[in-house]
Coordinates of C-alpha atoms and ligand atoms in Angstrom, one line a residue:
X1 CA 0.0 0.0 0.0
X2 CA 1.1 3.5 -0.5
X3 CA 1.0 5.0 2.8
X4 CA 1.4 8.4 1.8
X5 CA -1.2 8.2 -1.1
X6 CA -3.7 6.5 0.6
X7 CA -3.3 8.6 3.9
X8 CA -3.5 11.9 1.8
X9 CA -6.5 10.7 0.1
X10 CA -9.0 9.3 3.1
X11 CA -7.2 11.5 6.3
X12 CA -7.9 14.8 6.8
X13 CA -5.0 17.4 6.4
X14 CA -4.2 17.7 10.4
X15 CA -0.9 16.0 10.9
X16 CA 2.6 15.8 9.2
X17 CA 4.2 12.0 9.1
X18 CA 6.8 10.4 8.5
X19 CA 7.5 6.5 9.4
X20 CA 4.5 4.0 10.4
X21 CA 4.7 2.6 13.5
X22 CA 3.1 -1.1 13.9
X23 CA 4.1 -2.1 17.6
X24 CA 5.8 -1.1 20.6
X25 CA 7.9 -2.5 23.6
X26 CA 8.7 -0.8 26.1
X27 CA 10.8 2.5 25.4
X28 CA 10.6 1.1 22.0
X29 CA 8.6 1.1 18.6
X30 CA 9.0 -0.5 15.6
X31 CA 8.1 0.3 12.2
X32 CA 6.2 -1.4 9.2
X33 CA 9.7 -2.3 8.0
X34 CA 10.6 -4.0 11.4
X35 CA 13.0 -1.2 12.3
X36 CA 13.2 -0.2 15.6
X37 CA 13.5 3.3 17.3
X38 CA 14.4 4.3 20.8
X39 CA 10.8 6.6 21.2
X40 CA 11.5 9.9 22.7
X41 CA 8.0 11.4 21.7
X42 CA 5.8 8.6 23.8
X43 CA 2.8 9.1 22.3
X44 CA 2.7 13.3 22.7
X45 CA 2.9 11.9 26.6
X46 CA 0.4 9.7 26.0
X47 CA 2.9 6.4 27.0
X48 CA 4.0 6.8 30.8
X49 CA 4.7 3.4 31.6
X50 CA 6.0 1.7 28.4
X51 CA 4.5 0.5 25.1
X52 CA 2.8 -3.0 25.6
X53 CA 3.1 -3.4 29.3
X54 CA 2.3 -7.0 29.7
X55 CA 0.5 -6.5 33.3
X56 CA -1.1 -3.3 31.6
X57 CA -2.3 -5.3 28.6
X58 CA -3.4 -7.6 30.9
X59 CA -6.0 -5.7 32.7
X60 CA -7.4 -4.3 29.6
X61 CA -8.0 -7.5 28.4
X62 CA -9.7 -8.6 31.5
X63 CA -11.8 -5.8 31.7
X64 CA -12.8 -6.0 28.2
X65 CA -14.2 -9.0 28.5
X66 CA -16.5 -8.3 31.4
X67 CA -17.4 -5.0 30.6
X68 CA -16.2 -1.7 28.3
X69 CA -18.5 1.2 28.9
X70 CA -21.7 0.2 31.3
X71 CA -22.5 4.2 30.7
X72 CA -22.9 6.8 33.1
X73 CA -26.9 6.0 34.0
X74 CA -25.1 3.3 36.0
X75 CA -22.5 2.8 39.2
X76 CA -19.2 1.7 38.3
X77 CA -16.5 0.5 40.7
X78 CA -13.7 1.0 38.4
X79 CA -14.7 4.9 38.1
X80 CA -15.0 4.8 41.9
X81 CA -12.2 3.5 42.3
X82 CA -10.1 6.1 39.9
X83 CA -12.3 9.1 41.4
X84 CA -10.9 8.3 44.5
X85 CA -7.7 7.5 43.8
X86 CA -7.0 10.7 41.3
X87 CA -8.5 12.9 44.6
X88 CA -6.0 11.3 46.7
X89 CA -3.1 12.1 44.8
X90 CA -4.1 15.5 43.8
X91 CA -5.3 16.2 47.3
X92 CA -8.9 17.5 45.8
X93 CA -11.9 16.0 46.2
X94 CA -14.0 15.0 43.0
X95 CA -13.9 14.1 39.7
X96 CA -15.4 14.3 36.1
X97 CA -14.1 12.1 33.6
X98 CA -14.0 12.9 30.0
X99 CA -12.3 11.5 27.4
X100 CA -9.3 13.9 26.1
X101 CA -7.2 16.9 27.2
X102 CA -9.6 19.2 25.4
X103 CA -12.9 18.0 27.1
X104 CA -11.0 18.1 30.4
X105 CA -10.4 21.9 29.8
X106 CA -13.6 22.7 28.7
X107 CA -15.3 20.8 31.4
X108 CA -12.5 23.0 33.7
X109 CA -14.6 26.3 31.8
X110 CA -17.7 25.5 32.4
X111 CA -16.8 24.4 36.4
X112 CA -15.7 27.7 37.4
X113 CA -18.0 29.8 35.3
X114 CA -20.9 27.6 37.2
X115 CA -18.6 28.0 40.8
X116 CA -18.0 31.8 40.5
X117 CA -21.7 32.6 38.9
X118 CA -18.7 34.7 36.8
X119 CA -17.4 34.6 33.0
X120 CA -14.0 36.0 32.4
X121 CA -10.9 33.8 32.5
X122 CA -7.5 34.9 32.2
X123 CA -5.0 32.3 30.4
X124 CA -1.3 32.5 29.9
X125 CA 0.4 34.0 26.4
X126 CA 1.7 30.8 24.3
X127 CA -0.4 28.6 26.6
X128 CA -2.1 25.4 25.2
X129 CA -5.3 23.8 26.0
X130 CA -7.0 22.2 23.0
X131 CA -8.6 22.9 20.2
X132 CA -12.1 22.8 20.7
X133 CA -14.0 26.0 20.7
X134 CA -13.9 26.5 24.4
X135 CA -10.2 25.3 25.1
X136 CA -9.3 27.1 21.7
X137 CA -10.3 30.3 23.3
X138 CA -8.0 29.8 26.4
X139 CA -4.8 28.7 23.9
X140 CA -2.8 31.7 22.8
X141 CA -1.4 30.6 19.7
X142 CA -3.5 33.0 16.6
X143 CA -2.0 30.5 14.3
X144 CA -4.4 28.0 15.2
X145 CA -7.3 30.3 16.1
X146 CA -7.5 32.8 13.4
X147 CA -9.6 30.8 10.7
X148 CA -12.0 29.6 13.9
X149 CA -13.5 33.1 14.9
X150 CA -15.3 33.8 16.7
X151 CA -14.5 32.2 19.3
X152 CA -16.1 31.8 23.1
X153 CA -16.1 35.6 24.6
X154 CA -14.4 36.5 27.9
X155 CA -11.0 35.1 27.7
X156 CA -8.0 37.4 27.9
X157 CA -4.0 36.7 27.9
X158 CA -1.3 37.8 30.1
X159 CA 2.3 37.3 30.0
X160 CA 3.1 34.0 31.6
X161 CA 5.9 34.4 34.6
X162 CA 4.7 38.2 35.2
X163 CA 2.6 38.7 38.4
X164 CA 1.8 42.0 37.8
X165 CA 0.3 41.6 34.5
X166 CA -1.9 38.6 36.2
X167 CA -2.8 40.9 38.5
X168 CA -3.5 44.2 36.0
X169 CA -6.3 41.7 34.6
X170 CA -7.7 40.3 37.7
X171 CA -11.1 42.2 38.2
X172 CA -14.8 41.1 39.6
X173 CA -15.9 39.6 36.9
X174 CA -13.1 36.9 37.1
X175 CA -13.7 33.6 37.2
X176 CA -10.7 31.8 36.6
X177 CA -7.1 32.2 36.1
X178 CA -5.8 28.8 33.8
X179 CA -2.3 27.9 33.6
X180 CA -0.1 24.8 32.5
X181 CA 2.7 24.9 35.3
X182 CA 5.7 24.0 32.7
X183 CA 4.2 25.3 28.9
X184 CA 4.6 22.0 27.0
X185 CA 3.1 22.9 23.5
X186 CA 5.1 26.3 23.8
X187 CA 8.3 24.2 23.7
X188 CA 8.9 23.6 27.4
X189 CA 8.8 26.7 28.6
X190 CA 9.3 26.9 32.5
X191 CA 8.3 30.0 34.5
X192 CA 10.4 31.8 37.5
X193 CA 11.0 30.3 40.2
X194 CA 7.5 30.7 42.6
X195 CA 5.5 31.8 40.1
X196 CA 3.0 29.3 40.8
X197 CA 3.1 30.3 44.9
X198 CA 2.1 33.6 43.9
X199 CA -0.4 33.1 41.5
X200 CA -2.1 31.0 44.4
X201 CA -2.1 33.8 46.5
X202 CA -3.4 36.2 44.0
X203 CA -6.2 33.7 43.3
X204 CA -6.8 33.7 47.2
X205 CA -7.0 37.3 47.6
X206 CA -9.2 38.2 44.9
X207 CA -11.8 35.0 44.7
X208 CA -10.7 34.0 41.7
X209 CA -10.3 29.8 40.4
X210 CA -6.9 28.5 39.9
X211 CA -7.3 25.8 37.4
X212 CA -3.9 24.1 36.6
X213 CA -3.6 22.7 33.1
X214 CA -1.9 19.5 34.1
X215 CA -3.0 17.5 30.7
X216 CA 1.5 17.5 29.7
X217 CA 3.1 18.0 32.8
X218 CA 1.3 15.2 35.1
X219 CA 0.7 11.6 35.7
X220 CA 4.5 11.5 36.9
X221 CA 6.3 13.3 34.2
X222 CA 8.2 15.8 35.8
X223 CA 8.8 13.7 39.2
X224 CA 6.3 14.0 41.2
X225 CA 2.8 12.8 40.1
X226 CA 1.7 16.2 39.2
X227 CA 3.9 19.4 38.3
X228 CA 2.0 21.9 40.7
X229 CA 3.0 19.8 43.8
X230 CA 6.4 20.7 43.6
X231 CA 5.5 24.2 44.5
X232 CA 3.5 23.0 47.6
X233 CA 0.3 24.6 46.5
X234 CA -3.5 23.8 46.0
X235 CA -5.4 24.3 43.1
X236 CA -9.1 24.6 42.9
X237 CA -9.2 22.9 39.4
X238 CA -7.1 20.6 38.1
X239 CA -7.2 19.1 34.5
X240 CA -5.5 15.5 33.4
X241 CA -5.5 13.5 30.1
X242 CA -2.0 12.2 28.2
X243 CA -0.3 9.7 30.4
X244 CA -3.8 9.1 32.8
X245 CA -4.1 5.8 31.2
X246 CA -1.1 5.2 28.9
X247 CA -2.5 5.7 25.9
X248 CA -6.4 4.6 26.3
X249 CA -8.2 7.9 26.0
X250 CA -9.3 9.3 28.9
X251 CA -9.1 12.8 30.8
X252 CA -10.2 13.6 34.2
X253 CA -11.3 17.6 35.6
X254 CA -10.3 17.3 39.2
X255 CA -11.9 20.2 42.0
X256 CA -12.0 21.0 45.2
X257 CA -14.4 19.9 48.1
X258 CA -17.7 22.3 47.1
X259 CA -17.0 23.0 43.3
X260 CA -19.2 20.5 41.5
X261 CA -22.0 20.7 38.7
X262 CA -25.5 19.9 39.2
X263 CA -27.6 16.9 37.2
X264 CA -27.5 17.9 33.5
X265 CA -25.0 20.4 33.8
X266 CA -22.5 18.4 32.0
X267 CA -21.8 14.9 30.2
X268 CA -19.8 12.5 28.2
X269 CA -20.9 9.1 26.9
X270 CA -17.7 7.3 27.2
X271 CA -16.3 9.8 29.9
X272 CA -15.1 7.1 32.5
X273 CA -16.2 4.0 31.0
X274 CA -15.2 0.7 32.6
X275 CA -12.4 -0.1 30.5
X276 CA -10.0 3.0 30.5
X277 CA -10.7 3.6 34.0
X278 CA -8.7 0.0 34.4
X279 CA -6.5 1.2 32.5
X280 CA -5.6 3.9 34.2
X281 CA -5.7 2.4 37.8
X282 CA -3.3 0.2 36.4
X283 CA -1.3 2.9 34.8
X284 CA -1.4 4.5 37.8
X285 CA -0.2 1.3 40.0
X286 CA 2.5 1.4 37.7
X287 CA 3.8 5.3 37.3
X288 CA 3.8 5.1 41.2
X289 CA 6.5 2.3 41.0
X290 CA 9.0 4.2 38.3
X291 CA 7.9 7.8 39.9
X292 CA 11.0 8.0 42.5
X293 CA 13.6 7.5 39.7
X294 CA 11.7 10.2 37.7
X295 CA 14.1 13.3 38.9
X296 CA 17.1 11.7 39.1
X297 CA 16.8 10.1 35.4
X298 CA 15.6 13.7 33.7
X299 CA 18.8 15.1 35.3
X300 CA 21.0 12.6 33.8
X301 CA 18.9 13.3 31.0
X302 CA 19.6 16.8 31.3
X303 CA 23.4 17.1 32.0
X304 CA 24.2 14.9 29.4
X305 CA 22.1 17.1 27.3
X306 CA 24.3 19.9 27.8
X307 CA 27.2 18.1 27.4
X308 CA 26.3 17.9 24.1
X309 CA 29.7 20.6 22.6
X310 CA 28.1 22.5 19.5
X311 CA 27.3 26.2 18.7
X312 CA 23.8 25.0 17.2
X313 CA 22.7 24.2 20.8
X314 CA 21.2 27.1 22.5
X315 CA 18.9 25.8 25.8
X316 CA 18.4 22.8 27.1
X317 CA 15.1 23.1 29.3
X318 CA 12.9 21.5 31.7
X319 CA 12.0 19.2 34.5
X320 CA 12.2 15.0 35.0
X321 CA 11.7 13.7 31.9
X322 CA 9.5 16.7 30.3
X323 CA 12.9 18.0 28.5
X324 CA 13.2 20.4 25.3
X325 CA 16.6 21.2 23.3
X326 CA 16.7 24.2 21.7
X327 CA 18.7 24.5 18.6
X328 CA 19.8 27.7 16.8
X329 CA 19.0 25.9 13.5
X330 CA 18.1 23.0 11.7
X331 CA 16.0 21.0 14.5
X332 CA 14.1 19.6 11.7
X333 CA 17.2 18.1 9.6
X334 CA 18.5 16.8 13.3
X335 CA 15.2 14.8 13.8
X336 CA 15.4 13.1 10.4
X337 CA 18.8 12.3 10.5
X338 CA 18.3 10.4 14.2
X339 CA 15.0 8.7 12.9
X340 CA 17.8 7.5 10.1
X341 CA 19.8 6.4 13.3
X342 CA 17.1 4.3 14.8
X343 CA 15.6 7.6 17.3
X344 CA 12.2 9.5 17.2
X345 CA 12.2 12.9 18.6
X346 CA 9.9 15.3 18.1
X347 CA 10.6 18.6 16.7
X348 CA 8.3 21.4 17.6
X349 CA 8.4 25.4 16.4
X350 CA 11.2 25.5 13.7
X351 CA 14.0 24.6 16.3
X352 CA 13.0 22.9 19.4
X353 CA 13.3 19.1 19.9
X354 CA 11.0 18.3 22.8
X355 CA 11.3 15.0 24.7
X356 CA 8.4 13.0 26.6
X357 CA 10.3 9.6 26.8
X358 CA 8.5 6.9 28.5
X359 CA 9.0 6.8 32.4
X360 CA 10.3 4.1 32.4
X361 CA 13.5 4.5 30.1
X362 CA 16.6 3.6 31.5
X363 CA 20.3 5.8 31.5
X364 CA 21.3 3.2 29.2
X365 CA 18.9 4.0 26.4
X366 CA 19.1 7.6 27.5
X367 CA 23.3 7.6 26.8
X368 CA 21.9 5.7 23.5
X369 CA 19.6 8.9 22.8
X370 CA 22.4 11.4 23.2
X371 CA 24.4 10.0 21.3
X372 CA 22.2 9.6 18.7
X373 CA 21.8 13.2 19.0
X374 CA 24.8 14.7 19.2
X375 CA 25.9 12.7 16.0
X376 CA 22.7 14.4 14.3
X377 CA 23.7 17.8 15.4
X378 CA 27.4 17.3 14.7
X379 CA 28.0 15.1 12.0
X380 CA 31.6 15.9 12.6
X381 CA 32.3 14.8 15.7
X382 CA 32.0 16.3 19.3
X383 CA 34.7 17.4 21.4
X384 CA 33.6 15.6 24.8
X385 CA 33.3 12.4 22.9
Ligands
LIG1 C1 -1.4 21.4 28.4 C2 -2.3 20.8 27.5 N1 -3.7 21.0 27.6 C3 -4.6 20.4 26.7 C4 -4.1 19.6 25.7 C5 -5.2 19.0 24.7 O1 -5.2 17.7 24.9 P1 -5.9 16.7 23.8 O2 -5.0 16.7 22.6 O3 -5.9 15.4 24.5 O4 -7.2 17.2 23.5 C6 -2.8 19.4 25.5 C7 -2.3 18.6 24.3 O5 -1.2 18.7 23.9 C8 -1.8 20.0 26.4 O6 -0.5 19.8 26.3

């Protein structure tokens, strides 16, 4: 079959491709071909735990056979059972489940509009949170909204890292203020140190919801199971999709004890059904085992990433294994020539490689990744070879 062809001819024009991936294991994917790739995109985040995880593929299988989606006109313990166990580690109190990062945000929207009895909601320049209308409105990028107007009314955008221009915006018709704590579709992009701590307080002081966009930076990426907790604060909303249930679709809207919707107020028809929620409490069994190597693995990750000795290299950014490399030029070029070399990254904005690796990938595979790198950016050779 001509991929290309036939893709072109039935898809709709959304995504650029390149190779055609059949299976995975592990850290690892293989193409139609049989060639195999270390994976250093995992799934856009969607692949915390590994492809294929026998024990994972296990309990999907199980539950698929006894039941995929009894429907939300009915109990379900494996719902329960995630509810609880999302509110725990969030330290919130209730759940909606949905079934991407998108309907997680908008369902985010509509809580604190409902909450506050308010309508505005600040979001972040170069923040991302879907592309339906709703979360469209809270991303910043005009690229992707311009041909979609008009969009929903009442969002505005302020400078992400600057307090004051938060709180230049902040008025009493405020409902929300929505934020991803490490900007993932931006290419990484980490704000000052305490940013978060003060946004909080501002929140506080005026009323105002603090939903954090954790759809990228949770479910164990950046070391701890979500990003806001390393800042010791408290949310009011938080949203989660990607790496929830390693790959199953699934998102979850997370609040705090009193901010919940009334009967009819909202609904999904797959949102929680039996199967991912299995999924996911399995994922989650799992991320909770690899979570403590987390740090310590992005950091290898990360020093060896600036060991890499060229004049294309210009940042390396980010936090556990949520890590971008920003080149001067020719990102693309690099990330062809390491596909050649047996490595998918993924390269984002003209010259930023960003890297969601499985959790689970080892300092072996990661020595195997900078290499592969390095070689891509410096055909030459590298001085600290
Ligand atoms: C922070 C953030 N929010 C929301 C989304 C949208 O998620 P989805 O593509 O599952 O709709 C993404 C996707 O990249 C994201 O990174």
């Amino acid at each position: 079959m001509d991929l290309v062809k036939q893709d072109s001819k039935y898809l709709m024009n959304t995504y650029k491709k390149n190779v055609c991936l059949e299976y995975g294991i592990g850290c690892h994917v293989f193409d139609n071909t049989g060639k195999k790739y270390l994976d250093l995109t995992g799934g856009i985040a969607t692949c915390s735990i590994g492809h294929s995880n026998p024990k994972l593929v296990k309990a999907i299988a199980n539950q698929a056979g006894k039941m995929i989606n009894s429907t939300n006109l009915f109990y379900s313990v494996p719902q329960i059972e995630l509810a609880k166990k999302l509110s725990k580690l969030s330290g919130l109190s209730k759940c909606f489940f949905c079934n991407s990062g998108t309907e997680a945000v908008e369902a985010a929207i509509k809580l604190a509009k409902k909450h506050t009895g308010k309508s505005k909601i600040i979001a972040m320049k170069n923040g991302f949170h879907g592309r339906t209308l709703g979360s469209l409105s809270a991303t910043w990028n005009p690229k992707f909204k311009e041909k979609f107007k008009p969009l929903m009314p009442g969002f505005e955008h302020v400078e992400f890292g600057s307090i004051e221009a938060l709180e230049s915006k902040i008025d009493k018709n405020t409902a929300a203020v929505i934020l991803e704590p490490i900007q993932g579709e931006a290419g990484v992009i980490m704000p000052p140190e305490g940013y978060l701590k003060e946004v909080e307080k501002l929140c506080k002081e005026n009323n105002v919801l603090m939903v954090v966009d954790e759809i990228q930076t949770g479910c164990g990426r950046t070391g701890k199971f979500f990003c806001f907790q390393h800042e010791n604060i408290s949310p009011d909303i938080v949203t989660v999709a990607k790496g929830i249930a390693n790959g199953l679709p699934l998102g979850a809207v997370i609040s705090r004890k009193g901010i919940d919707f009334d009967p009819g107020d909202h609904g999904s028809t797959f949102g929680g059904n039996s199967l991912c929620c299995t999924a996911s409490l399995k994922t989650i069994e799992l991320i909770e085992k690899v979570l403590p190597q987390v740090e310590e693995k992005g950091k290898y990750f990360f020093t060896k990433l600036e060991s890499i000795d060229s004049s294309k290299v210009k940042e390396v950014r980010g936090k556990g294994l949520m890590l971008a490399l920003e080149l001067n030029e020719g990102a693309k070029k690099v990330s062809e020539e390491c596909a050649k070399n047996g490595l998918l990254v993924n390269c984002i904005h003209g010259n930023i490689l960003r890297f969601l690796p499985t959790l689970t990938m080892t300092k072996k595979e990661i020595d195997f990744a900078v290499q592969t790198l390095k070689k891509a950016i410096s055909p030459e050779g590298n001085k600290n070879d």
